[in-house]
Short mmCIF file of C-alpha atoms and ligand atoms in Angstrom, two decimals:
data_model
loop_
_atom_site.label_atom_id
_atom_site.label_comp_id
_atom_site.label_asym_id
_atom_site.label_seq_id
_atom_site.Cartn_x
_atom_site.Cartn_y
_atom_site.Cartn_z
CA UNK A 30 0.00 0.00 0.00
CA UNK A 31 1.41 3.45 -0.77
CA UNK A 32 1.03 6.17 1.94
CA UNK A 33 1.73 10.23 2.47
CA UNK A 34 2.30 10.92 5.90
CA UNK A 35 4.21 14.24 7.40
CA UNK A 36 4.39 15.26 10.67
CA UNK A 37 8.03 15.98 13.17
CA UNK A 38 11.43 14.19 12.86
CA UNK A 39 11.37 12.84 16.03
CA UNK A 40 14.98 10.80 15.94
CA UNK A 41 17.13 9.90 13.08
CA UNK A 42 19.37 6.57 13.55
CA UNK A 43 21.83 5.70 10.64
CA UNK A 44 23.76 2.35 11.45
CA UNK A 45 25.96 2.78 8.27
CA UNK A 46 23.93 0.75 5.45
CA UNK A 47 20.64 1.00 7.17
CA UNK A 48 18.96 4.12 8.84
CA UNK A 49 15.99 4.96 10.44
CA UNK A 50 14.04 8.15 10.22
CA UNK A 51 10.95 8.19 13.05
CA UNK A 52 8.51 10.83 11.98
CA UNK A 53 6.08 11.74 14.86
CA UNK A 54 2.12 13.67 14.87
CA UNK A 55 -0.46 13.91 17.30
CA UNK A 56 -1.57 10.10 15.98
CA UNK A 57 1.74 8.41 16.74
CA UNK A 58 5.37 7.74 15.39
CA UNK A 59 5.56 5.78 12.24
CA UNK A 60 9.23 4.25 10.82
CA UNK A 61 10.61 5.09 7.72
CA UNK A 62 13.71 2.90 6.88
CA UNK A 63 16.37 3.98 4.05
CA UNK A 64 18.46 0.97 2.89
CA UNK A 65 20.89 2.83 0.88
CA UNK A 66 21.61 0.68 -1.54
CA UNK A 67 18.29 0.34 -2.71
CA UNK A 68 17.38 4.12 -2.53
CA UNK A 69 18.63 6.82 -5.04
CA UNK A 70 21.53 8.77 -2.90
CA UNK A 71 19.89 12.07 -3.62
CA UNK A 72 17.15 10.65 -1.47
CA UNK A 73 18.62 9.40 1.26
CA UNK A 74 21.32 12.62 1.90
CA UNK A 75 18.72 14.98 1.93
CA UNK A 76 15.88 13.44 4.27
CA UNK A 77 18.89 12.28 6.53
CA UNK A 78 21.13 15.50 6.62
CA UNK A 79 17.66 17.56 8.53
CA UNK A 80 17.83 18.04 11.81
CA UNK A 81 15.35 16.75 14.75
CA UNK A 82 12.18 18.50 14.70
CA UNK A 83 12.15 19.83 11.08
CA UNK A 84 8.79 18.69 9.28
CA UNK A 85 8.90 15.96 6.41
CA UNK A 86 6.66 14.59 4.01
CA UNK A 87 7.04 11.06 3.34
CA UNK A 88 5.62 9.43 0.29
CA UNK A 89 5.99 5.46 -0.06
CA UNK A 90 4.99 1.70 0.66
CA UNK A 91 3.89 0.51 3.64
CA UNK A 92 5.10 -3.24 4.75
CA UNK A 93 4.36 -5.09 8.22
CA UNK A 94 8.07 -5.19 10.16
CA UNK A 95 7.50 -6.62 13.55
CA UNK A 96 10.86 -4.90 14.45
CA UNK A 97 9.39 -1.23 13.78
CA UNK A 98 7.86 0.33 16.97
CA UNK A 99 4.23 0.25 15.40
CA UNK A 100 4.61 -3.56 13.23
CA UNK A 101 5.00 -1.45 10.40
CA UNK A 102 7.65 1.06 8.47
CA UNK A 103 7.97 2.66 5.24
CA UNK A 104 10.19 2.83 2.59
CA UNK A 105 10.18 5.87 0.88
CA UNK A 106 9.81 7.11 -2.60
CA UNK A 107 9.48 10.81 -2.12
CA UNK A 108 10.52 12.83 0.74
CA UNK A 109 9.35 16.98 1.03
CA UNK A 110 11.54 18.58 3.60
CA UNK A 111 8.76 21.18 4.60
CA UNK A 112 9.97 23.21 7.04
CA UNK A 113 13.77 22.71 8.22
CA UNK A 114 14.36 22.90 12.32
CA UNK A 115 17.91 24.56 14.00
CA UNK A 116 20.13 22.13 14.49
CA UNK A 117 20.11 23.68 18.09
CA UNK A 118 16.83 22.91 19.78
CA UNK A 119 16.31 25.27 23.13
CA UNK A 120 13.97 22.42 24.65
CA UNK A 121 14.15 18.22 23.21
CA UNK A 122 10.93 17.12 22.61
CA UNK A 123 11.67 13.26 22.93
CA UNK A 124 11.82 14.57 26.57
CA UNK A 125 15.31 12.54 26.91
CA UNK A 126 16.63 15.77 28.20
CA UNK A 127 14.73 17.20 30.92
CA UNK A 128 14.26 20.76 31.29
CA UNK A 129 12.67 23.32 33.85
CA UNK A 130 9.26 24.78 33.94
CA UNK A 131 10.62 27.93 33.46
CA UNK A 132 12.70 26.86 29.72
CA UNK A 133 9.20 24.91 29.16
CA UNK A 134 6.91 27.49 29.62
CA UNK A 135 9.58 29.97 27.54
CA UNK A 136 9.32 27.50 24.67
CA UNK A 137 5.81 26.21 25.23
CA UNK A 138 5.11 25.11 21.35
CA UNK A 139 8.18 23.02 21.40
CA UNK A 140 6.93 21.73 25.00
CA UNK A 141 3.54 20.97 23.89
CA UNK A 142 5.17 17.95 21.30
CA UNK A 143 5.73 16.00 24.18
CA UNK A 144 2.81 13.52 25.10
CA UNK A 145 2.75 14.45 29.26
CA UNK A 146 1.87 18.23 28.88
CA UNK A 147 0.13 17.55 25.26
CA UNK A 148 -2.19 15.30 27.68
CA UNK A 149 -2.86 17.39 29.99
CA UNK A 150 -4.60 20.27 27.52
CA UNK A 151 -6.63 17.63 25.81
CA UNK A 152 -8.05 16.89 29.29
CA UNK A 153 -8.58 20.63 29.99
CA UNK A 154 -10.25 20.66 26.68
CA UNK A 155 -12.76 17.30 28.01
CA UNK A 156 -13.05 19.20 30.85
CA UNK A 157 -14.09 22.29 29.27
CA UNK A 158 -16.59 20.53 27.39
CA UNK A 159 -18.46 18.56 30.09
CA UNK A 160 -18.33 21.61 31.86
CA UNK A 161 -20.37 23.44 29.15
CA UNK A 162 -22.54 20.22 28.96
CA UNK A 163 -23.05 19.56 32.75
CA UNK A 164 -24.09 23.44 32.82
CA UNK A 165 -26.65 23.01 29.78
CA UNK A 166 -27.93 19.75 31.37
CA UNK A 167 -28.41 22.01 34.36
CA UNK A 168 -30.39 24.19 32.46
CA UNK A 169 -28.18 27.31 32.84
CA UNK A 170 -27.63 29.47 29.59
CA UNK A 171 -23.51 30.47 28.54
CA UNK A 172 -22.96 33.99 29.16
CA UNK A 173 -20.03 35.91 28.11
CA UNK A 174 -19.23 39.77 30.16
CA UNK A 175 -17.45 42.20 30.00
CA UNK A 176 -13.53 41.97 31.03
CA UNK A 177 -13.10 45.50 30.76
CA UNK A 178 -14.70 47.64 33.79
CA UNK A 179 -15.53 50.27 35.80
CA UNK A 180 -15.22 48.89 39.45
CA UNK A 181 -13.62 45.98 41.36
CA UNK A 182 -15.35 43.40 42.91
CA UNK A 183 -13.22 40.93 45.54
CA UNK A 184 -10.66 43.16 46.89
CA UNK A 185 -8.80 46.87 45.75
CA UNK A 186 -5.34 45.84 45.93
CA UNK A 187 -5.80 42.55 43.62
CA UNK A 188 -7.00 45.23 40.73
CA UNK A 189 -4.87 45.83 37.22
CA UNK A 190 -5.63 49.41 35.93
CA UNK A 191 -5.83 50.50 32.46
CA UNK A 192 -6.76 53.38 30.61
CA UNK A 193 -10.02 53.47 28.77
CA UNK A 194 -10.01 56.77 26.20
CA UNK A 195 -8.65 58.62 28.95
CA UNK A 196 -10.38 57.35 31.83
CA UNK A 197 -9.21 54.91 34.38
CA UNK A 198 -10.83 51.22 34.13
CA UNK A 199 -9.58 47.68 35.43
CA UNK A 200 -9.76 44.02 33.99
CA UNK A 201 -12.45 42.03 35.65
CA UNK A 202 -11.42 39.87 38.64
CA UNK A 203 -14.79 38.33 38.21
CA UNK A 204 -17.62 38.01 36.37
CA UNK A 205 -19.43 38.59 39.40
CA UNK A 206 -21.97 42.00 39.60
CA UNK A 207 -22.72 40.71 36.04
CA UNK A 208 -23.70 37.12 36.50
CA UNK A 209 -25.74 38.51 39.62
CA UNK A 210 -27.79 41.10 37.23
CA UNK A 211 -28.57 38.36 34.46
CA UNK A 212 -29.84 35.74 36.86
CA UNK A 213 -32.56 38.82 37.73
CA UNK A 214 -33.36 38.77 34.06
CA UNK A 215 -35.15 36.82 31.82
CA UNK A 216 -32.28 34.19 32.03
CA UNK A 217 -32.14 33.28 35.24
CA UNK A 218 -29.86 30.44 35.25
CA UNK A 219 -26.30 31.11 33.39
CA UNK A 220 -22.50 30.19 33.79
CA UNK A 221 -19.82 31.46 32.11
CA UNK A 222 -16.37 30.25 31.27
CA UNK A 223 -13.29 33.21 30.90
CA UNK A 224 -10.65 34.97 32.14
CA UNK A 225 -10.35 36.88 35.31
CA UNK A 226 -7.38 39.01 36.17
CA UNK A 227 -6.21 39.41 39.56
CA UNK A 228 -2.81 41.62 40.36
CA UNK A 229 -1.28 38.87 43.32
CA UNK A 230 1.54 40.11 43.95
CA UNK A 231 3.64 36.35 44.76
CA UNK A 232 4.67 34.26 42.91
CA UNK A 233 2.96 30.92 44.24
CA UNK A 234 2.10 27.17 43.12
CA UNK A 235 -1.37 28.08 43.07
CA UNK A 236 -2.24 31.51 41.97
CA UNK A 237 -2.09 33.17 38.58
CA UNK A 238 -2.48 36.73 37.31
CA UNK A 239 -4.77 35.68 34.50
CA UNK A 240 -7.04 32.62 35.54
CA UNK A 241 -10.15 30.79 34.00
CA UNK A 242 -12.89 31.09 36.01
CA UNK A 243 -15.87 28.68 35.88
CA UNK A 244 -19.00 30.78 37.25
CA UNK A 245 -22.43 30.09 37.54
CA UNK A 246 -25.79 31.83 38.86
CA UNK A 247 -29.20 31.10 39.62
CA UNK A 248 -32.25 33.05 40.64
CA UNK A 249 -34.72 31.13 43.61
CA UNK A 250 -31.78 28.79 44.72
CA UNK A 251 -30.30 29.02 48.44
CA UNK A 252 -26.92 28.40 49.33
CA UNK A 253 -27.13 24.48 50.20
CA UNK A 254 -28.47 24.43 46.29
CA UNK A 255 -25.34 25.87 44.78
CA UNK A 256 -23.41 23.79 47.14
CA UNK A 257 -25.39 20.95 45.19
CA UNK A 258 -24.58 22.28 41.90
CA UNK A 259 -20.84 22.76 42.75
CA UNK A 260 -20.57 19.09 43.79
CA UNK A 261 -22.52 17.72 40.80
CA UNK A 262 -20.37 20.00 38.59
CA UNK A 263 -17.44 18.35 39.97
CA UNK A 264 -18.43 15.12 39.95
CA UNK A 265 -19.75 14.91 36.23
CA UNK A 266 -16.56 16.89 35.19
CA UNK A 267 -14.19 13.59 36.91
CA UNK A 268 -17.17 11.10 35.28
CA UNK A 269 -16.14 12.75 31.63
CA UNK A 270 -12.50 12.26 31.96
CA UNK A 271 -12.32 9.00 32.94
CA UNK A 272 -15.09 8.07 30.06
CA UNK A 273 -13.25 9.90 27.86
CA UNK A 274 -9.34 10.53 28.66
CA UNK A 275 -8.08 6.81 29.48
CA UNK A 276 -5.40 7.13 26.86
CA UNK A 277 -4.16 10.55 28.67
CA UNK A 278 -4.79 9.67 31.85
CA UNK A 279 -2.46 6.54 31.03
CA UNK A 280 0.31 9.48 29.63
CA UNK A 281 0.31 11.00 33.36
CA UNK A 282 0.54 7.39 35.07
CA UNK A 283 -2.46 8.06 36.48
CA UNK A 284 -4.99 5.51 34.52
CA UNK A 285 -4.80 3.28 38.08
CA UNK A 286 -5.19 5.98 40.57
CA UNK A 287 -8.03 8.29 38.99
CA UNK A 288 -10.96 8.03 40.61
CA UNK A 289 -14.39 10.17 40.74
CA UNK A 290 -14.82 11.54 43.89
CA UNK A 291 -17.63 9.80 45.78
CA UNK A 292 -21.44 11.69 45.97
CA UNK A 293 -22.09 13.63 49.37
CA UNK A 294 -18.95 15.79 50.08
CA UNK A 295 -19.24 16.85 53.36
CA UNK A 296 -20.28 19.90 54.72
CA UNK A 297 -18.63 21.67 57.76
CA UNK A 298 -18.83 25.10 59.29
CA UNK A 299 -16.31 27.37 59.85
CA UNK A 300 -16.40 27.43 63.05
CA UNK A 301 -16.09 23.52 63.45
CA UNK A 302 -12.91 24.55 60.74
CA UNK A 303 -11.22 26.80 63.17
CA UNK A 304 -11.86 24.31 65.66
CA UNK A 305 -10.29 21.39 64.15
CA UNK A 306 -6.99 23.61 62.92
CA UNK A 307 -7.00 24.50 66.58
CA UNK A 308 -7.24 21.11 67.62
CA UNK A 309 -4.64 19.97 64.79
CA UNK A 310 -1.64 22.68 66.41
CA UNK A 311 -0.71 24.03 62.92
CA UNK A 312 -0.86 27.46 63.54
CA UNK A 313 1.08 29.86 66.16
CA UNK A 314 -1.72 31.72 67.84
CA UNK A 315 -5.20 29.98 68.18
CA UNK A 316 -7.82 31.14 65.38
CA UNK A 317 -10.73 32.81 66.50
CA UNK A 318 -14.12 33.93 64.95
CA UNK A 319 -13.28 35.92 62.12
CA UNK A 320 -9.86 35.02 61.37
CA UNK A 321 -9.24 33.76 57.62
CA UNK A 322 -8.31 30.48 57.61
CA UNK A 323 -3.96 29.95 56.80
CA UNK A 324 -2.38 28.07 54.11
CA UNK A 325 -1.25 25.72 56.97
CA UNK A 326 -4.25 25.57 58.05
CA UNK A 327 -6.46 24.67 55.15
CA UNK A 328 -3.42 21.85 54.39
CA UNK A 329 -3.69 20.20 58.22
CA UNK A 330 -7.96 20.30 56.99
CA UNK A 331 -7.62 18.61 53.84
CA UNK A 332 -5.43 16.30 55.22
CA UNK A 333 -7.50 15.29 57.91
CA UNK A 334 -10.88 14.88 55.27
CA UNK A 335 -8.95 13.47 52.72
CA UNK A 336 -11.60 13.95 49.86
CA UNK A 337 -13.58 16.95 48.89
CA UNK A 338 -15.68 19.21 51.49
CA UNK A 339 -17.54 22.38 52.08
CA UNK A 340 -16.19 25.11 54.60
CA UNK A 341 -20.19 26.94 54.93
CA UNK A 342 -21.10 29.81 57.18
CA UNK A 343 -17.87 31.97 56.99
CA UNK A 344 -18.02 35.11 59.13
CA UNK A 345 -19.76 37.90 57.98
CA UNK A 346 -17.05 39.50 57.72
CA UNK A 347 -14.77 38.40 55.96
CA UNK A 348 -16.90 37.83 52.92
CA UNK A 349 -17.76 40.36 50.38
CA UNK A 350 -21.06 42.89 50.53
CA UNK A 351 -22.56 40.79 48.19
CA UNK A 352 -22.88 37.73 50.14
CA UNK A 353 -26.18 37.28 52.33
CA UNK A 354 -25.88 37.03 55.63
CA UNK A 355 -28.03 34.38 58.17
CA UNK A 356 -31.63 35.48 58.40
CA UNK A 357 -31.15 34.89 62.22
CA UNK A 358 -27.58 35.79 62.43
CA UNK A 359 -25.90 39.27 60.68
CA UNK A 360 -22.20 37.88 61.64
CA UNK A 361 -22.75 34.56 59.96
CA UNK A 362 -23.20 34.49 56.45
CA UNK A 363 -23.98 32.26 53.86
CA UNK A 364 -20.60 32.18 51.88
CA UNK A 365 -19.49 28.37 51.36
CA UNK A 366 -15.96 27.29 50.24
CA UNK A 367 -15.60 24.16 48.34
CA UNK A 368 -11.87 23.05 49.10
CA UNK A 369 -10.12 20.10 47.57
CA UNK A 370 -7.90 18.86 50.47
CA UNK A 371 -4.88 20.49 48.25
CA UNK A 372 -6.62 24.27 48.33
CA UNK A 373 -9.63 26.25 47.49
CA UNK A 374 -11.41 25.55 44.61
CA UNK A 375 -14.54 27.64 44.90
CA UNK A 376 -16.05 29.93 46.60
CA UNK A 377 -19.91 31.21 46.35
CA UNK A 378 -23.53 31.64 48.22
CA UNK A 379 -26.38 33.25 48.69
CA UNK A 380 -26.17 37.21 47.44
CA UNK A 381 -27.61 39.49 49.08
CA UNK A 382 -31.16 40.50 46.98
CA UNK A 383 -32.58 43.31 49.33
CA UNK A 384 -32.09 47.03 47.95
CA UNK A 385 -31.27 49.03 51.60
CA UNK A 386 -29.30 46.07 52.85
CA UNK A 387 -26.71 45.75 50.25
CA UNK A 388 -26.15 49.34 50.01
CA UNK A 389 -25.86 49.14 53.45
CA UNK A 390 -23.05 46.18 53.01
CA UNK A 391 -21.56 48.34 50.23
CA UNK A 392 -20.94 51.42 53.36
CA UNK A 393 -19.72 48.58 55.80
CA UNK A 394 -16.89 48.11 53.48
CA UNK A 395 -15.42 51.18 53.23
CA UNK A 396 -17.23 51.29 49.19
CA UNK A 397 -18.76 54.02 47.56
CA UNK A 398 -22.42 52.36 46.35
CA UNK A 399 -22.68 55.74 43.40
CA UNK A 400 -19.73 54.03 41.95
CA UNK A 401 -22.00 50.69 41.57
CA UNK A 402 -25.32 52.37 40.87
CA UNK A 403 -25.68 50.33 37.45
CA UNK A 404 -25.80 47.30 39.67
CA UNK A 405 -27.62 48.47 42.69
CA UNK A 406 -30.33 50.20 40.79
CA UNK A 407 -31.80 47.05 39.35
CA UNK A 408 -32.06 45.65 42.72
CA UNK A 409 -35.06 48.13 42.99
CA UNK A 410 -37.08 46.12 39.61
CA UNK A 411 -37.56 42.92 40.93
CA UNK A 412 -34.47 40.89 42.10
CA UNK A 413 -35.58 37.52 43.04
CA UNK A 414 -33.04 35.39 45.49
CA UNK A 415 -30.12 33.98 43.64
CA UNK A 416 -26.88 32.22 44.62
CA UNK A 417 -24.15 30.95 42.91
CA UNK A 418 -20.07 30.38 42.49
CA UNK A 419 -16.87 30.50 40.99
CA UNK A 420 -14.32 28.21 40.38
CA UNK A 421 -10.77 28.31 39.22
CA UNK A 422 -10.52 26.02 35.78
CA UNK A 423 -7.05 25.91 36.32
CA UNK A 424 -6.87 24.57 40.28
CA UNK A 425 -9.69 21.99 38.94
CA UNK A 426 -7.15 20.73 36.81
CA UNK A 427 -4.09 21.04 39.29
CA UNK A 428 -5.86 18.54 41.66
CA UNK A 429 -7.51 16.47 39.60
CA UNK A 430 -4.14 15.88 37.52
CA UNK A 431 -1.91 16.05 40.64
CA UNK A 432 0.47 18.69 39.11
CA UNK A 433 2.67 20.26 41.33
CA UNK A 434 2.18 23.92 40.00
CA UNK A 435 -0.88 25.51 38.53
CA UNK A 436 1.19 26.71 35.76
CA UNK A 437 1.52 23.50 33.95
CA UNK A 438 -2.32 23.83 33.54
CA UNK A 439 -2.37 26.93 31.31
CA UNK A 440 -0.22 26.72 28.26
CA UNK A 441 0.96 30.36 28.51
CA UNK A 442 0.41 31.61 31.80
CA UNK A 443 0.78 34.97 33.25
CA UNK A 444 2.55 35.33 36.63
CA UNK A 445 4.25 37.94 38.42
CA UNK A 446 7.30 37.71 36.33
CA UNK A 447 5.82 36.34 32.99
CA UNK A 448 4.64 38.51 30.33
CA UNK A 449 5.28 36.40 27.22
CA UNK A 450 4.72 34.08 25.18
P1 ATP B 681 -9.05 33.19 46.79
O1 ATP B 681 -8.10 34.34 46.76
O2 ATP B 681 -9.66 32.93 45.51
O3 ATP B 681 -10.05 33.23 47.91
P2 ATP B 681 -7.01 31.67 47.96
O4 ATP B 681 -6.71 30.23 48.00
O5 ATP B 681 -5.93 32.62 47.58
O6 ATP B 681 -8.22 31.86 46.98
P3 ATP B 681 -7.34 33.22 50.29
O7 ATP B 681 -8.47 33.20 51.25
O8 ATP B 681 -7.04 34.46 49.53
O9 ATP B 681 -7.64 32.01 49.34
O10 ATP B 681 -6.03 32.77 50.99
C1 ATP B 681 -5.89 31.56 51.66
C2 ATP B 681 -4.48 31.49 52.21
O11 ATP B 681 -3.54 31.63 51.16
C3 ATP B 681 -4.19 32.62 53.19
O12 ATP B 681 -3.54 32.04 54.29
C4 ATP B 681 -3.26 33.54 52.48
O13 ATP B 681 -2.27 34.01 53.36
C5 ATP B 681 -2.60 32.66 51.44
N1 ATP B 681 -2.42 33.44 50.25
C6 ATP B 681 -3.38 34.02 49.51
N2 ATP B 681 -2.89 34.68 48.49
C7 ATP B 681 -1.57 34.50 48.54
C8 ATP B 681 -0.50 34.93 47.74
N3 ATP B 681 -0.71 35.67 46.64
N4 ATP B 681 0.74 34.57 48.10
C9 ATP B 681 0.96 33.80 49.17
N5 ATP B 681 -0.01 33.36 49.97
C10 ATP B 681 -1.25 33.71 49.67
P1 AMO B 682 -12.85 33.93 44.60
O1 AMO B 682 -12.11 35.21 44.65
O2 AMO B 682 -12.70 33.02 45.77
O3 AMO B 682 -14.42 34.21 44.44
O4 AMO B 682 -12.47 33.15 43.28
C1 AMO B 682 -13.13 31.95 42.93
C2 AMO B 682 -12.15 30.87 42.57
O5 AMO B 682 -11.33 31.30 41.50
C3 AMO B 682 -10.05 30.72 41.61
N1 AMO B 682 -9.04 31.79 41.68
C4 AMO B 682 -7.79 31.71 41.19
N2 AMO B 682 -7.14 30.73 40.55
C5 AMO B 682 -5.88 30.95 40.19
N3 AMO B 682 -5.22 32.10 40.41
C6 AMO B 682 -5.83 33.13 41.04
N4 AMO B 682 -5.16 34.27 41.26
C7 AMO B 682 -7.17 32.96 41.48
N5 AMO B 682 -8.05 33.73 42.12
C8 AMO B 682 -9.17 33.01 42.22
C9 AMO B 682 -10.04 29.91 42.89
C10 AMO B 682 -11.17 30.52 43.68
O6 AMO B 682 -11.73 29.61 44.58
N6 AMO B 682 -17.01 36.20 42.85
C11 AMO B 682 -16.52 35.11 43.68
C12 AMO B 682 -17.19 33.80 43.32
C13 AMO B 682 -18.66 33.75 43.68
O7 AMO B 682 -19.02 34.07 44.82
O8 AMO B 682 -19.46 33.34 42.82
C14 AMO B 682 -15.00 35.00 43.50
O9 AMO B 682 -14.42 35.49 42.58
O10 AMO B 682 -10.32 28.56 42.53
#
């Protein structure tokens, strides 16, 4: 049978009278064997003198050779070089030589030929799929906002400003004000999938300037329902991979060890959090009411629940003014946490829908409401109760892959020191 395949010179061995050129694409690594006696010279000098990494096309027969690493090799006919490669590679993709995140990351398309991080963005893309479908099945409509604004929502210092025809605006750190207005309107349900932009200002395994957040909103549901939502999310988001990433799962060495996470994550309150960090001796000073919960903390947690759980019924205050608080209780609110026992990987609840008491929520923190009246105003036409959440695409991926650095879950990340690619 004669074949034209092209794809990546992946290795070149010439023992003398016999060489061996392995050509590599996203579907495998096929052999194509030059014995030079039987091929014109031409041929063989100028499809053996390219360097690793340039791009071939190889026209020729096919022939079963249970000594080529897929039973079969060509012998070629034709050979296109298409596009030469540098004899000097800054990164090898057969991954023989190792390299750093940072040389990785610098050289990410050279990176992204080798099957480990290749897998792991064709499970981001599964993941991004059921995500869209586990939404839809939900009955929740895909919204897209705006990532150019007037006003901050979770926190002044985490804002990047830009300059909008002369006056000053920020990226979005969340779709937030605007999933809240369109689960007042005629939608009611939606999620959206997109970027948020936060200015941290470390470097860390787990934080990134520009994230992927995974949000979604729904009028007439309570807290405990979005806590429901969150854990079905995450559930049928596992249930898709392992359907439908067994070959990349098998890449990462982790086709044994992947497992959904069981139904009913539990639920505890913050206080009972404190308590058990308390208990655990992790941090210096005891926590009290109030105090956010440490990194050691949340570790000595997640190590004691070992699965997936709910941290409900923060404080008051430390939650933002649009969170509800307790009917029966104005320092308790209804602001959940859904924490992997690695770190946060969402955070939501109930909003507050009354008019006088979120303006009132908007003084308590120091904000000026005028500056949100195109979000406060429509609080006066009708707002029905709504809840919802957010959840960082990227730290889905960290712990369900087991990476060590959220960085290897967004092909060209931006961190405190990265600007490019
Ligand atoms: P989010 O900011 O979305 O709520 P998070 O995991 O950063 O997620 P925080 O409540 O901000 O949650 O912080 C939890 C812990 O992580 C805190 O102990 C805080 O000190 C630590 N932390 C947060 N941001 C940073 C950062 N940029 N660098 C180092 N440590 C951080
Ligand atoms: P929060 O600020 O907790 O809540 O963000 C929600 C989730 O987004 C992810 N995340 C990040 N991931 C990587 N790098 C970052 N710098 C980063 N910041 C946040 C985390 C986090 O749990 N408006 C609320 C959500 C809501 O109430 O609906 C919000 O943004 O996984």
């Amino acid at each position: 049978m004669s074949v034209t395949v092209a794809g990546w010179v992946h290795e070149i061995r010439d023992l003398g009278g016999i060489a061996f050129l392995i050509l590599r694409d996203r579907t495998g690594k096929i052999q194509i064997k030059f014995e030079k006696d039987e091929l014109p010279d031409e041929l063989v000098e100028r499809a053996l003198s390219v360097h690793r990494e340039s791009v071939l096309s190889v026209t020729g027969e096919v022939f079963e050779e249970d000594r080529a690493p897929t039973g079969v090799e060509v012998v070629p006919s034709e050979i296109e070089v298409i596009a030469a490669a540098d004899p000097e590679l800054p990164l090898d993709p057969s991954g023989k030589v190792g390299a750093d995140l940072s040389t990785r990351l610098d050289n990410r398309t050279l990176d992204l030929r080798r099957d480990e991080p290749r897998a792991i963005f064709e499970i981001r893309s599964e993941v991004l799929r059921a995500a869209r479908e586990t939404f839809r099945d939900l009955g929740s409509t895909e919204i897209t906002t705006p990532k150019i604004v007037a006003t901050g929502t979770e926190g002044g210092t985490e804002l990047f400003p830009i300059t909008y025809f002369g006056e000053e605006a920020f990226m979005n750190q969340s779709p937030q004000l605007f999933k809240q207005l369109l689960a007042a309107s005629g939608l009611e349900r939606v999620f959206e999938i997109g970027p948020i932009f936060r200015a941290e200002e470390h470097n860390t395994p787990r934080h990134l300037n520009e994230a992927t957040s995974i949000d979604f909103e729904s009028a007439f549901i309570d807290a405990d329902e979005a806590m429901d939502v969150a854990e079905t999310f995450v559930r049928s988001v596992y249930e898709a991979v392992q359907e439908n990433c067994q070959d990349e799962l098998e890449t990462l060495g982790l086709a044994d060890s992947f497992t959904v996470p069981e139904a009913g994550f539990p639920r505890i309150t913050y206080e009972e959090a404190i308590q058990r960090a308390n208990a655990a001796g992790v941090v210096d000073e005891q926590l009290t009411w109030g105090d956010d919960l440490p990194t050691e903390a949340e570790k000595a947690l997640g190590e004691e629940m070992d699965q997936h759980y709910f941290i409900t019924n923060w404080p008051a205050s430390v939650k933002p003014f649009y969170i509800k608080d307790e009917d029966d209780d104005p320092e308790v609110s209804t602001g959940f946490d859904l924490n992997h026992p690695r770190m946060e990987l969402v955070s939501g609840g109930q909003r507050e829908h009354r008019y006088e008491e979120l303006v009132e929520g908007f003084e308590a923190q120091g904000l000026d409401p005028a500056a949100f009246e195109y979000y406060t105003k429509m609080f006066k036409y009708g707002m029905p109760p709504h809840a919802g959440w957010g959840m960082g695409a990227e730290r889905l991926l960290v712990t369900m892959l087991d990476l060590d650095n959220i960085r290897e879950a967004v092909i060209f990340p931006r961190d405190r020191s990265r600007l490019s690619p």
